[in-house]
mmCIF file of C-alpha atoms in Angstrom:
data_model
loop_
_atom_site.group_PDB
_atom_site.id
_atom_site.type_symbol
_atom_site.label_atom_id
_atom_site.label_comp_id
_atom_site.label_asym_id
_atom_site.label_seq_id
_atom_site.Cartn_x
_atom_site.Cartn_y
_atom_site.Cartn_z
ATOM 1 C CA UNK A 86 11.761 -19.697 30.249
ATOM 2 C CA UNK A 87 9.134 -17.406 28.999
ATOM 3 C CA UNK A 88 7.566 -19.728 26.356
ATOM 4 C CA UNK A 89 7.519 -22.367 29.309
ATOM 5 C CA UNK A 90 6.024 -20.053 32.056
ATOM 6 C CA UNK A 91 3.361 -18.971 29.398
ATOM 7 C CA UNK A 92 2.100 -22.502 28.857
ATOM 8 C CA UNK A 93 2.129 -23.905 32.490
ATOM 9 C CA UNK A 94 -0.179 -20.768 32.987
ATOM 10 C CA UNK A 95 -2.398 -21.043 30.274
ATOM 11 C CA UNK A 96 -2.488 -24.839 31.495
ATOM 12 C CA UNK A 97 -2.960 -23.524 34.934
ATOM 13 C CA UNK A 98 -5.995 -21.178 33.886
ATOM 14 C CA UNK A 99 -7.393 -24.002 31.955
ATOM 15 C CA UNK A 100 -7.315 -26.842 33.826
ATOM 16 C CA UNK A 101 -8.311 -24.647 36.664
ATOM 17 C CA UNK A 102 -10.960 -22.853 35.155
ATOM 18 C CA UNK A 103 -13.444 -21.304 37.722
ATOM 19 C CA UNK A 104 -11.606 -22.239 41.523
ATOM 20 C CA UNK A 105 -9.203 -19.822 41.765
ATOM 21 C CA UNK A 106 -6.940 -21.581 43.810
ATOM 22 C CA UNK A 107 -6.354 -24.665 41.194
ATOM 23 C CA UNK A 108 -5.915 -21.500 38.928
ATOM 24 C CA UNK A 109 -2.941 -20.736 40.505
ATOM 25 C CA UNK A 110 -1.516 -24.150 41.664
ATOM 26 C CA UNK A 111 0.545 -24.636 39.145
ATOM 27 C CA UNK A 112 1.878 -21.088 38.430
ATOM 28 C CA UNK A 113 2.865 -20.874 42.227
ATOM 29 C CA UNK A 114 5.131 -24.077 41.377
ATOM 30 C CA UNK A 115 6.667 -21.911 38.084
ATOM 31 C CA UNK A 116 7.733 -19.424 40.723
ATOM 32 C CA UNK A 117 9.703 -21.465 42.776
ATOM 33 C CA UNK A 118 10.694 -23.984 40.097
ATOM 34 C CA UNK A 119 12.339 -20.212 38.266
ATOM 35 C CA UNK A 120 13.494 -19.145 41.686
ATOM 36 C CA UNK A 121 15.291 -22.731 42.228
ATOM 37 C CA UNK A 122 16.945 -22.208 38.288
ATOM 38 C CA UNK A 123 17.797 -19.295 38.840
ATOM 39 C CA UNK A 124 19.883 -19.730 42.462
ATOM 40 C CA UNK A 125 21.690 -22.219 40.155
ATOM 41 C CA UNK A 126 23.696 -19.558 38.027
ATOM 42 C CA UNK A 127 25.035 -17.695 41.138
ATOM 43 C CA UNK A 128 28.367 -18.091 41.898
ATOM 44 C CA UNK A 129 30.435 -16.722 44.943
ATOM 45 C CA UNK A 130 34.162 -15.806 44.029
ATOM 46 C CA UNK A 131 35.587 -14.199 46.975
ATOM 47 C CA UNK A 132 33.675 -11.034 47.929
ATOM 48 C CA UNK A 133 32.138 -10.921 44.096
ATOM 49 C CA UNK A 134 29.282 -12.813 43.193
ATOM 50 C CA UNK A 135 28.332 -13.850 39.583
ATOM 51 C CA UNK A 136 24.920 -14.665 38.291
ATOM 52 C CA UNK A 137 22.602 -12.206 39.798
ATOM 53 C CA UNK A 138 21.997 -10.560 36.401
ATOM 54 C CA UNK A 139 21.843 -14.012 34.616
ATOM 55 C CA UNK A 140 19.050 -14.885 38.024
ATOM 56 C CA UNK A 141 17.174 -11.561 37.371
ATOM 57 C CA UNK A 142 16.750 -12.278 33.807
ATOM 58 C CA UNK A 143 15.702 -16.007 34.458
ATOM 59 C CA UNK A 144 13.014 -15.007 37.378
ATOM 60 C CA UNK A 145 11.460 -11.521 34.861
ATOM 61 C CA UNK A 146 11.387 -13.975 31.522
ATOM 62 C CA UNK A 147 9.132 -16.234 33.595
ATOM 63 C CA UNK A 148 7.576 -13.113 35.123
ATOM 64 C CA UNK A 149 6.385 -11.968 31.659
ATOM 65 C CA UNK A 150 5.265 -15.380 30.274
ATOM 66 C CA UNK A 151 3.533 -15.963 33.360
ATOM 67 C CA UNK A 152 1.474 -12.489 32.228
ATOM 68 C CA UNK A 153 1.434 -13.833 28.913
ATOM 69 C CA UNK A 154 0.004 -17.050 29.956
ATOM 70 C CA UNK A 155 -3.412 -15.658 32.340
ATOM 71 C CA UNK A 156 -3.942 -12.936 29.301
ATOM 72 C CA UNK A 157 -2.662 -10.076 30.988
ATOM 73 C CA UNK A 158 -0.800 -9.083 27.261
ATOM 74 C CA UNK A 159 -0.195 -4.736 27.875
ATOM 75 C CA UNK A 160 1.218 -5.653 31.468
ATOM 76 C CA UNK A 161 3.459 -8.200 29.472
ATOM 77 C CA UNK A 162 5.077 -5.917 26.694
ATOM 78 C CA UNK A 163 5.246 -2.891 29.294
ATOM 79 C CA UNK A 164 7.523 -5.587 30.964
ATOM 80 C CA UNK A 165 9.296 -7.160 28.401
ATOM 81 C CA UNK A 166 10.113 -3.501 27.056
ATOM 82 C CA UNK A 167 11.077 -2.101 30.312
ATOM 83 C CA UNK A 168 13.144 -5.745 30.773
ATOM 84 C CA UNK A 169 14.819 -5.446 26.957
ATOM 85 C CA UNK A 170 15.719 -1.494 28.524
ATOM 86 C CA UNK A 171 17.451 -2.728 31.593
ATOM 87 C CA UNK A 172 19.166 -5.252 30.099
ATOM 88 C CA UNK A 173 20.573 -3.837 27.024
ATOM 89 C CA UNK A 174 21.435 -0.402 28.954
ATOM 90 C CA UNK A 175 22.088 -1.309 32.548
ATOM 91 C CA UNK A 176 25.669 -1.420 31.860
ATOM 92 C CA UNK A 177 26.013 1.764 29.890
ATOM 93 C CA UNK A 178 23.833 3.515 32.969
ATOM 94 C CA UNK A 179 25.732 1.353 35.955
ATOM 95 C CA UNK A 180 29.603 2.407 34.551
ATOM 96 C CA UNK A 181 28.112 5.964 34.253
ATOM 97 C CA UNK A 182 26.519 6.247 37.746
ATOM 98 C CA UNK A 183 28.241 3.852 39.765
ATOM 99 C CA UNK A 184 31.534 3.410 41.340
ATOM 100 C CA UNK A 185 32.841 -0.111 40.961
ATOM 101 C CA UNK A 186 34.265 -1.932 43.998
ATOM 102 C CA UNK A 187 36.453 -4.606 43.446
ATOM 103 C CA UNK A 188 39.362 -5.983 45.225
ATOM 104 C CA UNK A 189 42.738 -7.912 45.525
ATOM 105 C CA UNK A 190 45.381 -9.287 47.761
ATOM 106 C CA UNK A 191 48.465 -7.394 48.379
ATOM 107 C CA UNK A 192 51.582 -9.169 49.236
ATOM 108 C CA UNK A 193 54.161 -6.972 50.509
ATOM 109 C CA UNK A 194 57.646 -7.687 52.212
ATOM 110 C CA UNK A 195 59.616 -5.600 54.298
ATOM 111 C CA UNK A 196 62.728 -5.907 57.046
ATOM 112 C CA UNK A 197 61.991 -7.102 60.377
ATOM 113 C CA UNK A 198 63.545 -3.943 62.180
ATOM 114 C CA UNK A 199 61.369 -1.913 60.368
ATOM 115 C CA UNK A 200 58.163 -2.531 63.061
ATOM 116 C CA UNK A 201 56.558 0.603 62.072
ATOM 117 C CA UNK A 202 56.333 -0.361 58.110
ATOM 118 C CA UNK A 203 52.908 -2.729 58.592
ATOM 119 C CA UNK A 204 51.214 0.492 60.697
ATOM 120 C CA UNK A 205 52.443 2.983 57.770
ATOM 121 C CA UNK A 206 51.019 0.139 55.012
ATOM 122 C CA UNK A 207 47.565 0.220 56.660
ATOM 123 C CA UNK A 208 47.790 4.020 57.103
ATOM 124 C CA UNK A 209 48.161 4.800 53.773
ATOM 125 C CA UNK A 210 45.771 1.760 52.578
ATOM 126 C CA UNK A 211 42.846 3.091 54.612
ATOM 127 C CA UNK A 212 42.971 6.817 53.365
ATOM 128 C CA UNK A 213 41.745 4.755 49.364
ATOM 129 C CA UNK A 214 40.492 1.977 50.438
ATOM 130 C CA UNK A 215 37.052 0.534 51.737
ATOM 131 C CA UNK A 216 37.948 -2.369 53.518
ATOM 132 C CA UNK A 217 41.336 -3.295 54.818
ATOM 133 C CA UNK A 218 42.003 -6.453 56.134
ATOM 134 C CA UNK A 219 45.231 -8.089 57.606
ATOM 135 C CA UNK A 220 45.170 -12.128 56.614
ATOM 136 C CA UNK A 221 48.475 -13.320 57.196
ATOM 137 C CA UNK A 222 52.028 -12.331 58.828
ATOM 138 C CA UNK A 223 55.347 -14.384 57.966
ATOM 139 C CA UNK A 224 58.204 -14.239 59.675
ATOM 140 C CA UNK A 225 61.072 -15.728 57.351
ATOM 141 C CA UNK A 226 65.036 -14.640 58.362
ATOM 142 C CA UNK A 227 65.175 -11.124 58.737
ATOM 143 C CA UNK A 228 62.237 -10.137 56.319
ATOM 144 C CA UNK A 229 58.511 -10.524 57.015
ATOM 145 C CA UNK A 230 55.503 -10.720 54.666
ATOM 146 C CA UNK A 231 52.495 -9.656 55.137
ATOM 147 C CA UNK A 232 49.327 -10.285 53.036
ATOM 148 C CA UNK A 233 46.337 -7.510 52.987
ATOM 149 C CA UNK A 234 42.983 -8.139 51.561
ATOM 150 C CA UNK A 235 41.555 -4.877 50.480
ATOM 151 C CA UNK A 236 38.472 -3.968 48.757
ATOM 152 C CA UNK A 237 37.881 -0.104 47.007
ATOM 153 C CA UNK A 238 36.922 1.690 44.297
ATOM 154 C CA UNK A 239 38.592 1.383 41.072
ATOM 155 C CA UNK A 240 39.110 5.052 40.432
ATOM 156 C CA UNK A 241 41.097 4.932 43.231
ATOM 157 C CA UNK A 242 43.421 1.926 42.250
ATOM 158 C CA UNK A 243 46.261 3.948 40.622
ATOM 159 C CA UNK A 244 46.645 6.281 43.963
ATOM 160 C CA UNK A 245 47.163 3.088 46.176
ATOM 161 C CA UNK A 246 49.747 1.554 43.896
ATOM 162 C CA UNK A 247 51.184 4.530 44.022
ATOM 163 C CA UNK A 248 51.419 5.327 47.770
ATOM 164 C CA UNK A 249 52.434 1.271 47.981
ATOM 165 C CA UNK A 250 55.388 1.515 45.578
ATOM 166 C CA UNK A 251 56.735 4.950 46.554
ATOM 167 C CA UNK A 252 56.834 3.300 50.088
ATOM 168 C CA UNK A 253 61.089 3.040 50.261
ATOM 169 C CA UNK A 254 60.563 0.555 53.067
ATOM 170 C CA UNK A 255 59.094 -1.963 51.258
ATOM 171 C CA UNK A 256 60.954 -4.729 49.418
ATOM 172 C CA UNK A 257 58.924 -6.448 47.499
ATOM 173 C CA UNK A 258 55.356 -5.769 46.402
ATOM 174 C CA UNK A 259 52.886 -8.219 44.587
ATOM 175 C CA UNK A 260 49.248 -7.400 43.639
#
């Protein structure tokens, strides 16, 4: 990508040499040409998406050859450094600062004369959880299952399993 960008700019520059705007003709078309590859590698899975660091990388490696390319070379390595930096440390810095949000489907079954059971669930979901979201509700025989989307922090994980399972209502519990 960088290699690339660098030579459609130089070509830019050179073929364009003296009007500015046929200077910058074909770099404008590097930036959306990136910008299309790099919407390519970002994948929706649920509520997480994929790709955005792959993108970032994509869109900044064209960034920098760009730089390279119209002979702007300090800018460049101040980028590429700064670019090497983020990448190679982003994850140490984003597991040390960051609570991570992820999320699951809880299936959990319970007797039909126990009503209050699916208010309690909630309840005790809400106090750990972000998001708490009620998808379906089956009725089968005397039992009914009901599926919960939730989404919160992973530190917190352990304390909802644990106010799920030492629910004596519940029958059955999949995560």
């Amino acid at each position: 990508m960088c290699l690339g960008s660098t030579l459609f700019t130089v070509l830019s520059f050179k073929i364009g040499a003296g009007d500015f705007q046929d200077a910058t003709r074909i770099a404008s078309y590097v930036v959306s040409g990136i910008g299309f590859l790099g919407a390519g590698v970002i994948f929706k899975d649920g509520i997480n998406v994929n790709g955005l660091t792959t993108a970032g990388i994509i869109w900044i490696a064209a960034a920098i050859g760009m730089s390279f390319g119209f002979g702007e070379y300090l800018i460049s390595i101040v980028f590429l450094v700064c670019s090497l930096l983020v990448i190679f440390f982003g994850n140490l810095i984003s597991r040390t600062f960051i609570n991570k949000t992820s999320y699951k489907i809880i299936s959990v079954k319970y007797n039909r004369e126990n009503t209050e059971v699916k208010d309690q669930i909630i309840n005790s979901l809400i106090e750990f959880c972000l998001t708490v979201d009620s998808k379906s509700f089956i009725m089968k025989g005397n039992e009914i299952t009901c599926l919960f989307e939730i989404t919160y922090k992973e530190k917190y994980l352990h304390l909802i399993e644990n106010s799920l399972v030492n629910n004596d209502k519940i029958l059955e519990l999949g995560f």
